[in-house]
mmCIF file of C-alpha atoms in Angstrom:
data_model
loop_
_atom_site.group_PDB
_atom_site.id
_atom_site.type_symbol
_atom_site.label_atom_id
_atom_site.label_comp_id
_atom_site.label_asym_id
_atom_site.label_seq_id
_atom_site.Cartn_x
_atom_site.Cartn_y
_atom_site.Cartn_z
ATOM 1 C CA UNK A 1 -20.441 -35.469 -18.469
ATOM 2 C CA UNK A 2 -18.395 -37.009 -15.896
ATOM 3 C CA UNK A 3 -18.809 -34.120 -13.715
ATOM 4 C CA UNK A 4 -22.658 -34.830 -14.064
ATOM 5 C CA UNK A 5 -22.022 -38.165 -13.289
ATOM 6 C CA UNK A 6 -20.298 -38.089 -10.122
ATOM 7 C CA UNK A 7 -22.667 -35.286 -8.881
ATOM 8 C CA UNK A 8 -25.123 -37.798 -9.571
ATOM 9 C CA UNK A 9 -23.348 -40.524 -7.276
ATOM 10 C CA UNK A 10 -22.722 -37.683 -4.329
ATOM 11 C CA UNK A 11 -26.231 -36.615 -4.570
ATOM 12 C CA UNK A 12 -27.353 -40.321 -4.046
ATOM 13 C CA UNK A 13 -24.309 -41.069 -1.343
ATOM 14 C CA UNK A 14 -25.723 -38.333 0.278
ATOM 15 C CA UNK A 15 -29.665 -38.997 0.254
ATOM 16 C CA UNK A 16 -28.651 -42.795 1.173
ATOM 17 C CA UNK A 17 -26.677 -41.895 4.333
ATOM 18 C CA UNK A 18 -29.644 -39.577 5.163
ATOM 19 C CA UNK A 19 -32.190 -41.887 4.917
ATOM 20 C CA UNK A 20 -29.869 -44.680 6.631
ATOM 21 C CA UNK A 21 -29.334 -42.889 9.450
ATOM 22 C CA UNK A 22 -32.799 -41.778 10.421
ATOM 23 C CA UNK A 23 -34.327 -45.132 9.759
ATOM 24 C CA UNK A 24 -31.627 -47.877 10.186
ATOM 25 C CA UNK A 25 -33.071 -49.905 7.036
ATOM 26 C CA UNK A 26 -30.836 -50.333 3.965
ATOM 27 C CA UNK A 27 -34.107 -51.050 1.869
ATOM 28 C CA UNK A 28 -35.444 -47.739 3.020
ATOM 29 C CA UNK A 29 -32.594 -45.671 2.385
ATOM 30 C CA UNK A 30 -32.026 -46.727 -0.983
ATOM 31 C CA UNK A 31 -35.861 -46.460 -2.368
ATOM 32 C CA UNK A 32 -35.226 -42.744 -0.599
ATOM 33 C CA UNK A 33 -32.139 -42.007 -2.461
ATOM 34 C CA UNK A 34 -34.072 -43.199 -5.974
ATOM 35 C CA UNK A 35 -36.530 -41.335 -5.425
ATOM 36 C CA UNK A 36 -35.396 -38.010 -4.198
ATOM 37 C CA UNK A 37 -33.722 -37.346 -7.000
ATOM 38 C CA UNK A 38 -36.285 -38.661 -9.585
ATOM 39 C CA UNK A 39 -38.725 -36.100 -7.797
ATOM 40 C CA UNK A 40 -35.970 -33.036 -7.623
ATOM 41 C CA UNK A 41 -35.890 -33.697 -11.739
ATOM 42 C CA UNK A 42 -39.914 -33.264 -12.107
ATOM 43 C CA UNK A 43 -39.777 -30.417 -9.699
ATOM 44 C CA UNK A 44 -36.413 -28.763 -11.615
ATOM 45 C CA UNK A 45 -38.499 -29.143 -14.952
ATOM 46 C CA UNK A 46 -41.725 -27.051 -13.697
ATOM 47 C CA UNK A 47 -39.325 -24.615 -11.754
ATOM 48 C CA UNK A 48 -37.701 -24.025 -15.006
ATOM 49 C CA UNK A 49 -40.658 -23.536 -17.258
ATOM 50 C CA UNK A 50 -42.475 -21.190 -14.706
ATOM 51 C CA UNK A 51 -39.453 -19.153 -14.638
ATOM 52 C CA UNK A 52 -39.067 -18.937 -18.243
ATOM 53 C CA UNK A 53 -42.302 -17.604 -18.052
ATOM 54 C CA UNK A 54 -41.459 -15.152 -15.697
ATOM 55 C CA UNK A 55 -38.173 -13.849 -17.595
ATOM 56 C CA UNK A 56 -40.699 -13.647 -21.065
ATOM 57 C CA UNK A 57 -42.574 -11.408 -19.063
ATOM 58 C CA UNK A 58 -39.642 -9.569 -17.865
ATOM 59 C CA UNK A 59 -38.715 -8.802 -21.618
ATOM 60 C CA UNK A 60 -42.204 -7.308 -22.244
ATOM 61 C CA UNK A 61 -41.822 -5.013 -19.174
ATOM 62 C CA UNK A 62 -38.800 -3.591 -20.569
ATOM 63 C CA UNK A 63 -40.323 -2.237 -23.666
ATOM 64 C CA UNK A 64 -43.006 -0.852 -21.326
ATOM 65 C CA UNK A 65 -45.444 -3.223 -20.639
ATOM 66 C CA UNK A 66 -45.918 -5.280 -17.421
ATOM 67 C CA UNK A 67 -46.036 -4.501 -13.816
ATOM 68 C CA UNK A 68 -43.445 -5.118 -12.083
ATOM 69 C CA UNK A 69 -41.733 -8.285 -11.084
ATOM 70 C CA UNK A 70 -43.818 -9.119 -8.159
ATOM 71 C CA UNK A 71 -46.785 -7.859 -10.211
ATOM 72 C CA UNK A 72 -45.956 -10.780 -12.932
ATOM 73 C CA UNK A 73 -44.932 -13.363 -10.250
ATOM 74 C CA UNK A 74 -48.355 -12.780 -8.231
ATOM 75 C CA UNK A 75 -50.350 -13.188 -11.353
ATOM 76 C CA UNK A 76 -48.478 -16.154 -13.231
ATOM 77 C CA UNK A 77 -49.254 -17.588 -9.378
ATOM 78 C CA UNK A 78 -52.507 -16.718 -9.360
ATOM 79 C CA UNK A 79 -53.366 -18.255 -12.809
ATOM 80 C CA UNK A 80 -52.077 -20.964 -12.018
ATOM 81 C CA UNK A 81 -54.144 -21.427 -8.649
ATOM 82 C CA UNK A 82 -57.224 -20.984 -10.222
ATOM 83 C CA UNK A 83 -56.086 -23.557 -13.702
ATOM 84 C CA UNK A 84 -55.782 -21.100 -15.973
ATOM 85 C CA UNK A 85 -52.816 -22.086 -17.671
ATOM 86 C CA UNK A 86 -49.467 -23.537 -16.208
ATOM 87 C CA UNK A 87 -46.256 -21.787 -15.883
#
């Protein structure tokens, strides 16, 4: 946990200084550095599910079903583009 936690503390150093330096406003950089990583976490969540997806897929491939990986990738991606179901 405490490596989690001082991750957490680089990651926002780091956003901070970022945002600092290309704007020059303290208010700025820190609403950048809150919100950077509260948007990484939503993305990291949907990443994760769409590849779980992808790896259940895999498994039914293996016992010969599926086709392909890019086959599976193109149409998870596709069903999702049109709103047939989410990753």
């Amino acid at each position: 946990m405490l490596k989690t936690f001082t991750f957490a503390i680089l990651h926002f150093t780091i956003a901070f200084g970022i945002a600092f330096a290309l704007t020059g406003d303290i208010l700025t950089g820190g609403l950048i550095a809150l919100l950077e990583p509260a948007c990484n976490t939503v993305a990291y969540y949907f990443h994760e599910k769409f590849w779980k997806r992808i790896e259940k897929n895999g498994d039914a491939a293996e016992d010969g079903q599926g086709e392909g990986n890019h086959g599976r990738i193109l149409s998870s991606l596709r069903r999702m583009l049109r709103g047939g179901e989410s990753p």
